[in-house]
Amino acid sequence: QVQLVESGGGLVQPGGSLRLSCAASGSIFRINAMGWYRQAPGKERELVAVITSSGSTNYADSVKGRFTISRDNPKNTVYLQAVSLKPEDTAVYYCNANIFNSVAPGVYWGQGTQVTVSS
């Protein structure tokens, strides 16, 4: 009943930028925290950034100053603006959202979008 769909990934050169989007739809009363995670080949999934419903943010040290998370509450959408990208940012990026509804409240994940930073 709840679906998260990411978009905006792709191939970008080192030093480049991109913007990821993740839209939640379905049975949603309220979305609490929303976040972005990433998983590189052979590595565990790691937190990139998180934003609360009131707009408070937290970032992994590796992306501070380069990535910005934001959200549009009326659109149930979270964004990740990434600049000064590095090859080590290459990974599949997943969004998640802590969703409250009457049927199945909990944490939902998107399907992931590939980001490749390479020349």
PDB file of C-alpha atoms in Angstrom:
ATOM      1  CA  GLN A   1       0.000   0.000   0.000  1.00  0.00           C
ATOM      2  CA  VAL A   2       3.034   2.282   0.248  1.00  0.00           C
ATOM      3  CA  GLN A   3       5.555   2.786  -2.524  1.00  0.00           C
ATOM      4  CA  LEU A   4       8.780   4.786  -2.656  1.00  0.00           C
ATOM      5  CA  VAL A   5      10.168   5.535  -6.097  1.00  0.00           C
ATOM      6  CA  GLU A   6      13.639   7.036  -6.585  1.00  0.00           C
ATOM      7  CA  SER A   7      14.892   8.869  -9.638  1.00  0.00           C
ATOM      8  CA  GLY A   8      17.845  10.967 -10.723  1.00  0.00           C
ATOM      9  CA  GLY A   9      20.740   8.521 -10.652  1.00  0.00           C
ATOM     10  CA  GLY A  10      23.190   8.013 -13.474  1.00  0.00           C
ATOM     11  CA  LEU A  11      26.775   8.464 -14.622  1.00  0.00           C
ATOM     12  CA  VAL A  12      28.566  11.647 -13.609  1.00  0.00           C
ATOM     13  CA  GLN A  13      32.178  12.767 -13.849  1.00  0.00           C
ATOM     14  CA  PRO A  14      34.258  13.409 -10.730  1.00  0.00           C
ATOM     15  CA  GLY A  15      33.521  16.893  -9.464  1.00  0.00           C
ATOM     16  CA  GLY A  16      30.084  16.815 -11.000  1.00  0.00           C
ATOM     17  CA  SER A  17      26.690  17.010  -9.372  1.00  0.00           C
ATOM     18  CA  LEU A  18      23.297  15.391  -9.440  1.00  0.00           C
ATOM     19  CA  ARG A  19      19.965  15.469  -7.639  1.00  0.00           C
ATOM     20  CA  LEU A  20      18.130  12.397  -6.446  1.00  0.00           C
ATOM     21  CA  SER A  21      14.411  12.397  -5.755  1.00  0.00           C
ATOM     22  CA  CYS A  22      12.239   9.934  -3.884  1.00  0.00           C
ATOM     23  CA  ALA A  23       8.451  10.170  -3.895  1.00  0.00           C
ATOM     24  CA  ALA A  24       6.242   8.249  -1.489  1.00  0.00           C
ATOM     25  CA  SER A  25       2.714   7.292  -2.449  1.00  0.00           C
ATOM     26  CA  GLY A  26      -0.136   5.136  -1.204  1.00  0.00           C
ATOM     27  CA  SER A  27      -1.672   4.890   2.231  1.00  0.00           C
ATOM     28  CA  ILE A  28       0.085   7.693   4.127  1.00  0.00           C
ATOM     29  CA  PHE A  29      -1.189   9.639   7.117  1.00  0.00           C
ATOM     30  CA  ARG A  30       2.128  11.130   8.070  1.00  0.00           C
ATOM     31  CA  ILE A  31       5.799  10.683   7.195  1.00  0.00           C
ATOM     32  CA  ASN A  32       8.251  11.053  10.036  1.00  0.00           C
ATOM     33  CA  ALA A  33      11.960  10.845   9.217  1.00  0.00           C
ATOM     34  CA  MET A  34      13.121  10.308   5.640  1.00  0.00           C
ATOM     35  CA  GLY A  35      16.600   9.322   4.650  1.00  0.00           C
ATOM     36  CA  TRP A  36      19.079   8.320   1.997  1.00  0.00           C
ATOM     37  CA  TYR A  37      21.364   5.314   2.274  1.00  0.00           C
ATOM     38  CA  ARG A  38      23.876   3.854  -0.146  1.00  0.00           C
ATOM     39  CA  GLN A  39      25.521   0.523  -0.776  1.00  0.00           C
ATOM     40  CA  ALA A  40      28.697   0.113  -2.760  1.00  0.00           C
ATOM     41  CA  PRO A  41      29.750  -3.262  -4.190  1.00  0.00           C
ATOM     42  CA  GLY A  42      31.102  -5.516  -1.476  1.00  0.00           C
ATOM     43  CA  LYS A  43      30.167  -3.087   1.290  1.00  0.00           C
ATOM     44  CA  GLU A  44      27.329  -2.787   3.757  1.00  0.00           C
ATOM     45  CA  ARG A  45      24.538  -0.292   3.308  1.00  0.00           C
ATOM     46  CA  GLU A  46      25.376   2.968   5.062  1.00  0.00           C
ATOM     47  CA  LEU A  47      23.501   6.066   6.071  1.00  0.00           C
ATOM     48  CA  VAL A  48      24.115   9.099   3.880  1.00  0.00           C
ATOM     49  CA  ALA A  49      21.677  11.658   5.291  1.00  0.00           C
ATOM     50  CA  VAL A  50      18.434  11.864   7.216  1.00  0.00           C
ATOM     51  CA  ILE A  51      15.831  14.583   7.670  1.00  0.00           C
ATOM     52  CA  THR A  52      13.052  14.750  10.254  1.00  0.00           C
ATOM     53  CA  SER A  53       9.530  15.967   9.605  1.00  0.00           C
ATOM     54  CA  SER A  54      10.489  19.330  11.113  1.00  0.00           C
ATOM     55  CA  GLY A  55      13.539  19.679   8.869  1.00  0.00           C
ATOM     56  CA  SER A  56      16.397  18.717  11.170  1.00  0.00           C
ATOM     57  CA  THR A  57      19.181  17.001   9.271  1.00  0.00           C
ATOM     58  CA  ASN A  58      22.108  14.706   9.904  1.00  0.00           C
ATOM     59  CA  TYR A  59      24.855  13.623   7.523  1.00  0.00           C
ATOM     60  CA  ALA A  60      27.541  11.012   7.273  1.00  0.00           C
ATOM     61  CA  ASP A  61      30.970  12.576   7.773  1.00  0.00           C
ATOM     62  CA  SER A  62      32.000  11.478   4.287  1.00  0.00           C
ATOM     63  CA  VAL A  63      29.365  13.683   2.613  1.00  0.00           C
ATOM     64  CA  LYS A  64      29.178  16.708   4.928  1.00  0.00           C
ATOM     65  CA  GLY A  65      29.541  19.916   2.996  1.00  0.00           C
ATOM     66  CA  ARG A  66      28.900  18.184  -0.341  1.00  0.00           C
ATOM     67  CA  PHE A  67      25.420  16.642  -0.009  1.00  0.00           C
ATOM     68  CA  THR A  68      22.209  18.355   1.029  1.00  0.00           C
ATOM     69  CA  ILE A  69      19.011  16.554   1.993  1.00  0.00           C
ATOM     70  CA  SER A  70      15.661  18.307   1.787  1.00  0.00           C
ATOM     71  CA  ARG A  71      12.002  17.384   1.630  1.00  0.00           C
ATOM     72  CA  ASP A  72       8.709  18.653   0.298  1.00  0.00           C
ATOM     73  CA  ASN A  73       6.101  17.511   2.795  1.00  0.00           C
ATOM     74  CA  PRO A  74       2.971  18.228   0.685  1.00  0.00           C
ATOM     75  CA  LYS A  75       4.507  16.134  -2.104  1.00  0.00           C
ATOM     76  CA  ASN A  76       5.784  13.371   0.240  1.00  0.00           C
ATOM     77  CA  THR A  77       9.135  13.705  -1.494  1.00  0.00           C
ATOM     78  CA  VAL A  78      12.712  13.754  -0.264  1.00  0.00           C
ATOM     79  CA  TYR A  79      15.679  15.026  -2.273  1.00  0.00           C
ATOM     80  CA  LEU A  80      19.437  14.590  -2.135  1.00  0.00           C
ATOM     81  CA  GLN A  81      21.525  17.242  -3.844  1.00  0.00           C
ATOM     82  CA  ALA A  82      25.090  16.025  -4.331  1.00  0.00           C
ATOM     83  CA  VAL A  83      27.972  18.207  -5.529  1.00  0.00           C
ATOM     84  CA  SER A  84      31.727  17.704  -5.835  1.00  0.00           C
ATOM     85  CA  LEU A  85      31.111  14.025  -6.418  1.00  0.00           C
ATOM     86  CA  LYS A  86      33.978  11.572  -5.948  1.00  0.00           C
ATOM     87  CA  PRO A  87      34.514   8.066  -7.336  1.00  0.00           C
ATOM     88  CA  GLU A  88      33.986   6.716  -3.825  1.00  0.00           C
ATOM     89  CA  ASP A  89      30.423   8.053  -3.935  1.00  0.00           C
ATOM     90  CA  THR A  90      29.642   5.359  -6.488  1.00  0.00           C
ATOM     91  CA  ALA A  91      26.888   3.152  -5.077  1.00  0.00           C
ATOM     92  CA  VAL A  92      23.245   2.230  -5.276  1.00  0.00           C
ATOM     93  CA  TYR A  93      21.342   4.916  -3.399  1.00  0.00           C
ATOM     94  CA  TYR A  94      18.184   3.984  -1.503  1.00  0.00           C
ATOM     95  CA  CYS A  95      15.651   6.226   0.140  1.00  0.00           C
ATOM     96  CA  ASN A  96      13.590   5.255   3.127  1.00  0.00           C
ATOM     97  CA  ALA A  97      10.728   6.750   5.045  1.00  0.00           C
ATOM     98  CA  ASN A  98       9.157   6.137   8.422  1.00  0.00           C
ATOM     99  CA  ILE A  99       5.471   6.148   7.508  1.00  0.00           C
ATOM    100  CA  PHE A 100       2.451   6.234   9.764  1.00  0.00           C
ATOM    101  CA  ASN A 101      -0.813   4.836   8.444  1.00  0.00           C
ATOM    102  CA  SER A 102      -3.683   2.727   9.728  1.00  0.00           C
ATOM    103  CA  VAL A 103      -2.728  -0.448   7.837  1.00  0.00           C
ATOM    104  CA  ALA A 104       0.998  -1.077   8.053  1.00  0.00           C
ATOM    105  CA  PRO A 105       2.992   1.681   9.700  1.00  0.00           C
ATOM    106  CA  GLY A 106       6.753   1.337   9.589  1.00  0.00           C
ATOM    107  CA  VAL A 107       9.904   1.940   7.570  1.00  0.00           C
ATOM    108  CA  TYR A 108       9.646   1.584   3.813  1.00  0.00           C
ATOM    109  CA  TRP A 109      12.433   1.457   1.232  1.00  0.00           C
ATOM    110  CA  GLY A 110      12.722   2.415  -2.391  1.00  0.00           C
ATOM    111  CA  GLN A 111      14.114   0.098  -5.045  1.00  0.00           C
ATOM    112  CA  GLY A 112      17.403   1.982  -5.350  1.00  0.00           C
ATOM    113  CA  THR A 113      19.022   4.098  -8.039  1.00  0.00           C
ATOM    114  CA  GLN A 114      22.571   3.646  -9.321  1.00  0.00           C
ATOM    115  CA  VAL A 115      25.015   6.517  -9.059  1.00  0.00           C
ATOM    116  CA  THR A 116      28.328   6.056 -10.827  1.00  0.00           C
ATOM    117  CA  VAL A 117      31.085   8.648 -10.543  1.00  0.00           C
ATOM    118  CA  SER A 118      33.712   8.027 -13.186  1.00  0.00           C
ATOM    119  CA  SER A 119      35.632   9.769 -15.931  1.00  0.00           C
TER     120      SER A 119
END
